[in-house]
């Protein structure tokens, strides 16, 4: 699959910039949330249908629980958005998922809630 990217960057350059921006944005956003969160990991996985970001995080309001959310970022975000804006969108989607769905779910036996 050919990955389209916005702004004339190569897919590798876009992803590197996106990762730096996403990590910084999420750490900042988690620190200011009412529930005080902590980014544990941001990992990427190349699949047949594109590149997926998997974010694991915890929230002070839910001790002992790890939240894990995956979202396709290439080409979904990369084809239309620059890496900084796409990183902000990923953070918004993550926090929205936490408040609207994840915190209402029961964790599995390992204390994990996934989308």
XYZ file of N, CA, C and O in Angstrom:
460
model
N 0.837 -1.177 0.000
C 0.000 0.000 0.000
C 0.885 1.244 0.000
O 1.774 1.379 0.819
N 0.610 2.139 -0.950
C 1.355 3.395 -0.988
C 0.721 4.366 0.001
O -0.492 4.562 0.017
N 1.556 4.973 0.835
C 1.056 5.868 1.870
C 1.161 7.317 1.416
O 2.247 7.800 1.106
N 0.028 7.983 1.367
C 0.000 9.388 0.989
C 0.288 10.240 2.215
O -0.187 9.950 3.303
N 1.104 11.267 2.021
C 1.387 12.175 3.128
C 1.201 13.619 2.684
O 1.401 13.971 1.534
N 0.819 14.434 3.625
C 0.547 15.850 3.397
C 1.841 16.654 3.567
O 2.641 16.372 4.423
N 2.016 17.655 2.754
C 3.090 18.615 2.964
C 4.421 18.282 2.330
O 5.431 18.885 2.675
N 4.475 17.321 1.413
C 5.704 17.054 0.698
C 6.756 16.258 1.468
O 7.884 16.145 1.019
N 6.409 15.723 2.622
C 7.340 14.902 3.381
C 7.291 13.459 2.883
O 6.282 13.021 2.334
N 8.362 12.731 3.108
C 8.310 11.295 2.838
C 7.483 10.656 3.949
O 7.326 11.239 5.027
N 6.942 9.457 3.729
C 6.190 8.800 4.806
C 7.004 8.646 6.093
O 6.487 8.829 7.192
N 8.305 8.338 5.962
C 9.155 8.180 7.137
C 9.319 9.502 7.885
O 9.262 9.546 9.119
N 9.539 10.594 7.138
C 9.684 11.918 7.766
C 8.386 12.331 8.458
O 8.407 12.862 9.570
N 7.260 12.103 7.791
C 5.972 12.461 8.380
C 5.762 11.707 9.689
O 5.386 12.276 10.698
N 6.033 10.398 9.680
C 5.820 9.564 10.857
C 6.757 9.958 12.007
O 6.338 10.015 13.161
N 8.009 10.248 11.708
C 8.955 10.681 12.746
C 8.491 11.985 13.388
O 8.505 12.128 14.610
N 8.118 12.940 12.565
C 7.634 14.229 13.075
C 6.353 14.026 13.886
O 6.185 14.601 14.964
N 5.458 13.215 13.356
C 4.205 12.916 14.035
C 4.464 12.301 15.411
O 3.844 12.686 16.407
N 5.383 11.344 15.491
C 5.665 10.687 16.767
C 6.184 11.690 17.798
O 5.721 11.699 18.941
N 7.129 12.527 17.403
C 7.651 13.540 18.342
C 6.541 14.473 18.811
O 6.399 14.755 19.998
N 5.748 14.939 17.880
C 4.672 15.875 18.216
C 3.594 15.199 19.068
O 3.089 15.789 20.028
N 3.242 13.959 18.736
C 2.195 13.249 19.474
C 2.623 12.974 20.914
O 1.842 13.168 21.849
N 3.856 12.520 21.105
C 4.328 12.243 22.462
C 4.323 13.508 23.313
O 3.839 13.501 24.445
N 4.838 14.600 22.766
C 4.866 15.859 23.513
C 3.450 16.356 23.798
O 3.136 16.771 24.923
N 2.584 16.300 22.806
C 1.208 16.774 22.958
C 0.442 15.951 23.992
O -0.260 16.497 24.848
N 0.572 14.630 23.910
C -0.175 13.770 24.837
C 0.334 13.915 26.271
O -0.455 13.938 27.206
N 1.640 14.013 26.449
C 2.174 14.199 27.804
C 1.629 15.491 28.414
O 1.206 15.517 29.566
N 1.613 16.532 27.629
C 1.087 17.816 28.094
C -0.404 17.731 28.373
O -0.889 18.208 29.407
N -1.137 17.131 27.462
C -2.585 17.029 27.604
C -2.961 16.179 28.820
O -3.843 16.534 29.589
N -2.284 15.044 28.993
C -2.563 14.189 30.147
C -2.292 14.922 31.458
O -3.017 14.759 32.428
N -1.256 15.728 31.486
C -0.896 16.447 32.714
C -1.948 17.477 33.113
O -2.087 17.792 34.292
N -2.706 17.967 32.140
C -3.698 18.992 32.446
C -5.114 18.459 32.579
O -6.018 19.196 32.966
N -5.317 17.183 32.282
C -6.651 16.591 32.426
C -7.034 16.492 33.895
O -6.183 16.272 34.754
N -8.315 16.611 34.166
C -8.821 16.489 35.528
C -8.441 15.149 36.147
O -8.133 15.060 37.327
N -8.440 14.098 35.353
C -8.122 12.751 35.834
C -6.625 12.455 35.853
O -6.224 11.360 36.178
N -5.785 13.402 35.475
C -4.327 13.274 35.461
C -3.863 11.943 34.879
O -3.837 10.929 35.539
N -3.464 11.990 33.641
C -3.024 10.781 32.969
C -1.526 10.732 32.764
O -0.820 11.723 32.936
N -1.065 9.552 32.392
C 0.345 9.336 32.099
C 0.464 8.506 30.825
O -0.131 7.423 30.733
N 1.199 9.025 29.867
C 1.474 8.276 28.648
C 2.479 7.190 28.984
O 3.531 7.456 29.542
N 2.143 5.964 28.668
C 3.069 4.849 28.907
C 3.865 4.522 27.659
O 5.060 4.318 27.720
N 3.163 4.438 26.524
C 3.863 4.070 25.294
C 3.077 4.507 24.070
O 1.848 4.473 24.059
N 3.808 4.902 23.049
C 3.252 5.176 21.726
C 4.055 4.320 20.764
O 5.265 4.512 20.618
N 3.405 3.354 20.156
C 4.085 2.427 19.250
C 3.382 2.421 17.898
O 2.189 2.714 17.811
N 4.134 2.082 16.865
C 3.593 2.035 15.511
C 3.728 0.638 14.948
O 4.684 -0.076 15.218
N 2.726 0.269 14.149
C 2.680 -1.053 13.550
C 2.285 -0.900 12.088
O 1.224 -0.349 11.788
N 3.139 -1.361 11.190
C 2.813 -1.343 9.761
C 1.986 -2.576 9.439
O 2.402 -3.698 9.717
N 0.827 -2.326 8.880
C -0.076 -3.410 8.493
C -0.404 -3.271 7.021
O -0.022 -2.299 6.379
N -1.140 -4.235 6.509
C -1.510 -4.211 5.108
C -2.308 -2.960 4.733
O -2.199 -2.448 3.630
N -3.097 -2.463 5.670
C -3.962 -1.322 5.371
C -3.388 0.016 5.828
O -4.077 1.028 5.813
N -2.129 0.057 6.242
C -1.514 1.319 6.631
C -0.723 1.200 7.921
O -0.385 0.108 8.360
N -0.431 2.349 8.520
C 0.328 2.384 9.768
C -0.622 2.744 10.903
O -1.376 3.718 10.816
N -0.576 1.939 11.962
C -1.431 2.129 13.127
C -0.604 2.611 14.307
O 0.516 2.139 14.526
N -1.153 3.534 15.071
C -0.546 3.975 16.326
C -1.295 3.296 17.462
O -2.521 3.266 17.477
N -0.544 2.742 18.399
C -1.136 2.153 19.596
C -0.600 2.924 20.785
O 0.612 3.026 20.978
N -1.525 3.474 21.550
C -1.168 4.289 22.707
C -1.616 3.566 23.960
O -2.770 3.138 24.057
N -0.708 3.437 24.912
C -1.105 2.911 26.215
C -0.885 4.023 27.235
O 0.105 4.752 27.175
N -1.844 4.136 28.145
C -1.791 5.204 29.137
C -2.541 4.789 30.384
O -3.301 3.819 30.380
N -2.311 5.511 31.440
C -3.041 5.283 32.687
C -3.624 6.612 33.138
O -3.173 7.678 32.720
N -4.629 6.528 33.994
C -5.278 7.724 34.532
C -5.335 7.588 36.056
O -5.680 6.518 36.574
N -5.005 8.661 36.763
C -4.985 8.639 38.227
C -6.343 8.268 38.811
O -6.418 7.665 39.876
N -7.402 8.613 38.110
C -8.753 8.314 38.595
C -9.095 6.828 38.515
O -10.095 6.392 39.084
N -8.269 6.045 37.805
C -8.494 4.607 37.629
C -7.183 3.863 37.918
O -6.563 3.299 37.004
N -6.745 3.846 39.175
C -5.458 3.223 39.502
C -5.440 1.731 39.162
O -6.443 1.040 39.300
N -4.290 1.285 38.675
C -4.117 -0.125 38.363
C -4.667 -0.551 37.014
O -4.577 -1.714 36.651
N -5.231 0.380 36.250
C -5.804 0.054 34.942
C -4.953 0.707 33.855
O -4.566 1.866 33.959
N -4.686 -0.062 32.816
C -3.994 0.450 31.641
C -5.007 0.530 30.504
O -5.744 -0.415 30.259
N -5.035 1.672 29.854
C -5.913 1.888 28.708
C -5.059 1.793 27.450
O -3.976 2.373 27.387
N -5.551 1.051 26.459
C -4.829 0.889 25.196
C -5.785 1.174 24.051
O -6.852 0.575 23.949
N -5.372 2.103 23.194
C -6.200 2.461 22.042
C -5.347 2.451 20.793
O -4.243 2.988 20.778
N -5.874 1.847 19.730
C -5.200 1.820 18.430
C -6.001 2.625 17.425
O -7.236 2.614 17.454
N -5.276 3.315 16.556
C -5.919 4.106 15.514
C -5.003 4.132 14.304
O -3.789 4.305 14.439
N -5.586 3.972 13.142
C -4.788 4.068 11.914
C -4.448 5.527 11.674
O -5.330 6.385 11.636
N -3.166 5.811 11.500
C -2.730 7.190 11.279
C -2.258 7.426 9.847
O -2.264 8.556 9.375
N -1.836 6.367 9.188
C -1.422 6.500 7.794
C -2.210 5.481 6.991
O -2.116 4.293 7.300
N -2.995 5.857 6.048
C -3.124 7.175 5.452
C -4.213 8.054 6.073
O -4.373 9.194 5.647
N -4.965 7.586 7.049
C -6.124 8.337 7.550
C -5.798 9.788 7.910
O -6.483 10.705 7.480
N -4.801 10.003 8.723
C -4.443 11.366 9.111
C -3.370 11.961 8.206
O -3.378 13.156 7.926
N -2.454 11.134 7.739
C -1.307 11.648 6.987
C -1.664 12.227 5.628
O -0.973 13.107 5.132
N -2.737 11.739 5.010
C -3.062 12.215 3.663
C -3.675 13.609 3.657
O -3.610 14.307 2.662
N -4.244 14.028 4.778
C -4.934 15.317 4.827
C -4.301 16.333 5.776
O -4.542 17.525 5.647
N -3.526 15.865 6.746
C -3.064 16.760 7.808
C -1.537 16.778 7.921
O -0.880 15.778 7.662
N -1.017 17.927 8.371
C 0.409 17.961 8.664
C 0.638 17.200 9.974
O -0.310 16.959 10.735
N 1.856 16.776 10.248
C 2.109 15.914 11.409
C 1.724 16.542 12.753
O 1.239 15.839 13.650
N 1.904 17.844 12.906
C 1.562 18.492 14.177
C 0.058 18.465 14.438
O -0.387 18.144 15.540
N -0.714 18.812 13.426
C -2.168 18.814 13.590
C -2.685 17.392 13.771
O -3.561 17.131 14.594
N -2.127 16.447 13.021
C -2.526 15.043 13.155
C -2.231 14.520 14.557
O -3.026 13.776 15.134
N -1.099 14.928 15.133
C -0.750 14.513 16.498
C -1.761 15.058 17.498
O -2.179 14.354 18.420
N -2.175 16.298 17.297
C -3.184 16.886 18.172
C -4.506 16.122 18.042
O -5.165 15.829 19.040
N -4.886 15.754 16.822
C -6.117 14.994 16.611
C -6.062 13.640 17.315
O -7.046 13.217 17.922
N -4.917 12.960 17.229
C -4.777 11.669 17.900
C -5.006 11.837 19.404
O -5.725 11.053 20.017
N -4.434 12.876 19.993
C -4.627 13.132 21.418
C -6.078 13.417 21.767
O -6.600 12.919 22.766
N -6.738 14.190 20.935
C -8.161 14.501 21.160
C -8.999 13.224 21.077
O -9.860 12.979 21.911
N -8.736 12.396 20.058
C -9.477 11.138 19.913
C -9.249 10.240 21.126
O -10.182 9.587 21.602
N -8.037 10.236 21.635
C -7.696 9.411 22.791
C -8.456 9.847 24.038
O -9.081 9.031 24.721
N -8.448 11.122 24.332
C -9.135 11.650 25.515
C -10.649 11.491 25.367
O -11.342 11.114 26.308
N -11.160 11.747 24.163
C -12.590 11.569 23.925
C -12.995 10.112 24.159
O -14.008 9.830 24.799
N -12.193 9.169 23.661
C -12.464 7.750 23.871
C -12.465 7.415 25.359
O -13.335 6.695 25.842
N -11.508 7.952 26.099
C -11.453 7.681 27.535
C -12.742 8.141 28.223
O -13.369 7.394 28.964
N -13.159 9.387 27.972
C -14.320 9.944 28.673
C -15.662 9.389 28.188
O -16.608 9.311 28.967
N -15.760 9.008 26.921
C -17.060 8.553 26.414
C -17.247 7.040 26.452
O -18.372 6.572 26.508
N -16.158 6.269 26.434
C -16.290 4.816 26.372
C -15.436 4.072 27.396
O -15.948 3.275 28.168
N -14.148 4.310 27.356
C -13.197 3.452 28.076
C -13.418 3.412 29.581
O -13.380 2.340 30.183
N -13.643 4.533 30.187
C -13.755 4.529 31.653
C -15.027 3.840 32.145
O -15.148 3.531 33.315
N -15.957 3.568 31.236
C -17.196 2.867 31.590
C -17.054 1.348 31.463
O -17.917 0.617 31.912
N -15.967 0.894 30.842
C -15.758 -0.531 30.602
C -15.102 -1.198 31.806
O -14.437 -0.554 32.605
N -15.256 -2.493 31.870
C -14.598 -3.297 32.900
C -13.285 -3.812 32.326
O -13.266 -4.354 31.216
N -12.181 -3.654 33.055
C -10.897 -4.151 32.542
C -10.866 -5.674 32.489
O -11.598 -6.351 33.217
N -9.986 -6.193 31.619
C -9.820 -7.646 31.566
C -9.035 -8.112 32.796
O -8.694 -7.308 33.670
N -8.719 -9.381 32.862
C -8.051 -9.968 34.035
C -6.680 -9.336 34.299
O -6.195 -9.342 35.432
N -6.062 -8.763 33.259
C -4.756 -8.130 33.407
C -4.848 -6.644 33.733
O -3.838 -5.952 33.781
N -6.075 -6.140 33.922
C -6.261 -4.726 34.229
C -6.145 -3.825 33.022
O -5.747 -2.663 33.139
N -6.504 -4.335 31.840
C -6.377 -3.574 30.596
C -7.746 -3.354 29.964
O -8.575 -4.255 29.928
N -7.930 -2.140 29.457
C -9.134 -1.794 28.685
C -8.652 -1.377 27.303
O -7.798 -0.496 27.177
N -9.198 -2.004 26.259
C -8.802 -1.734 24.875
C -10.001 -1.247 24.060
O -11.128 -1.581 24.380
N -9.684 -0.512 22.983
C -10.763 -0.152 22.055
C -10.974 -1.253 21.067
O -10.176 -2.136 20.916
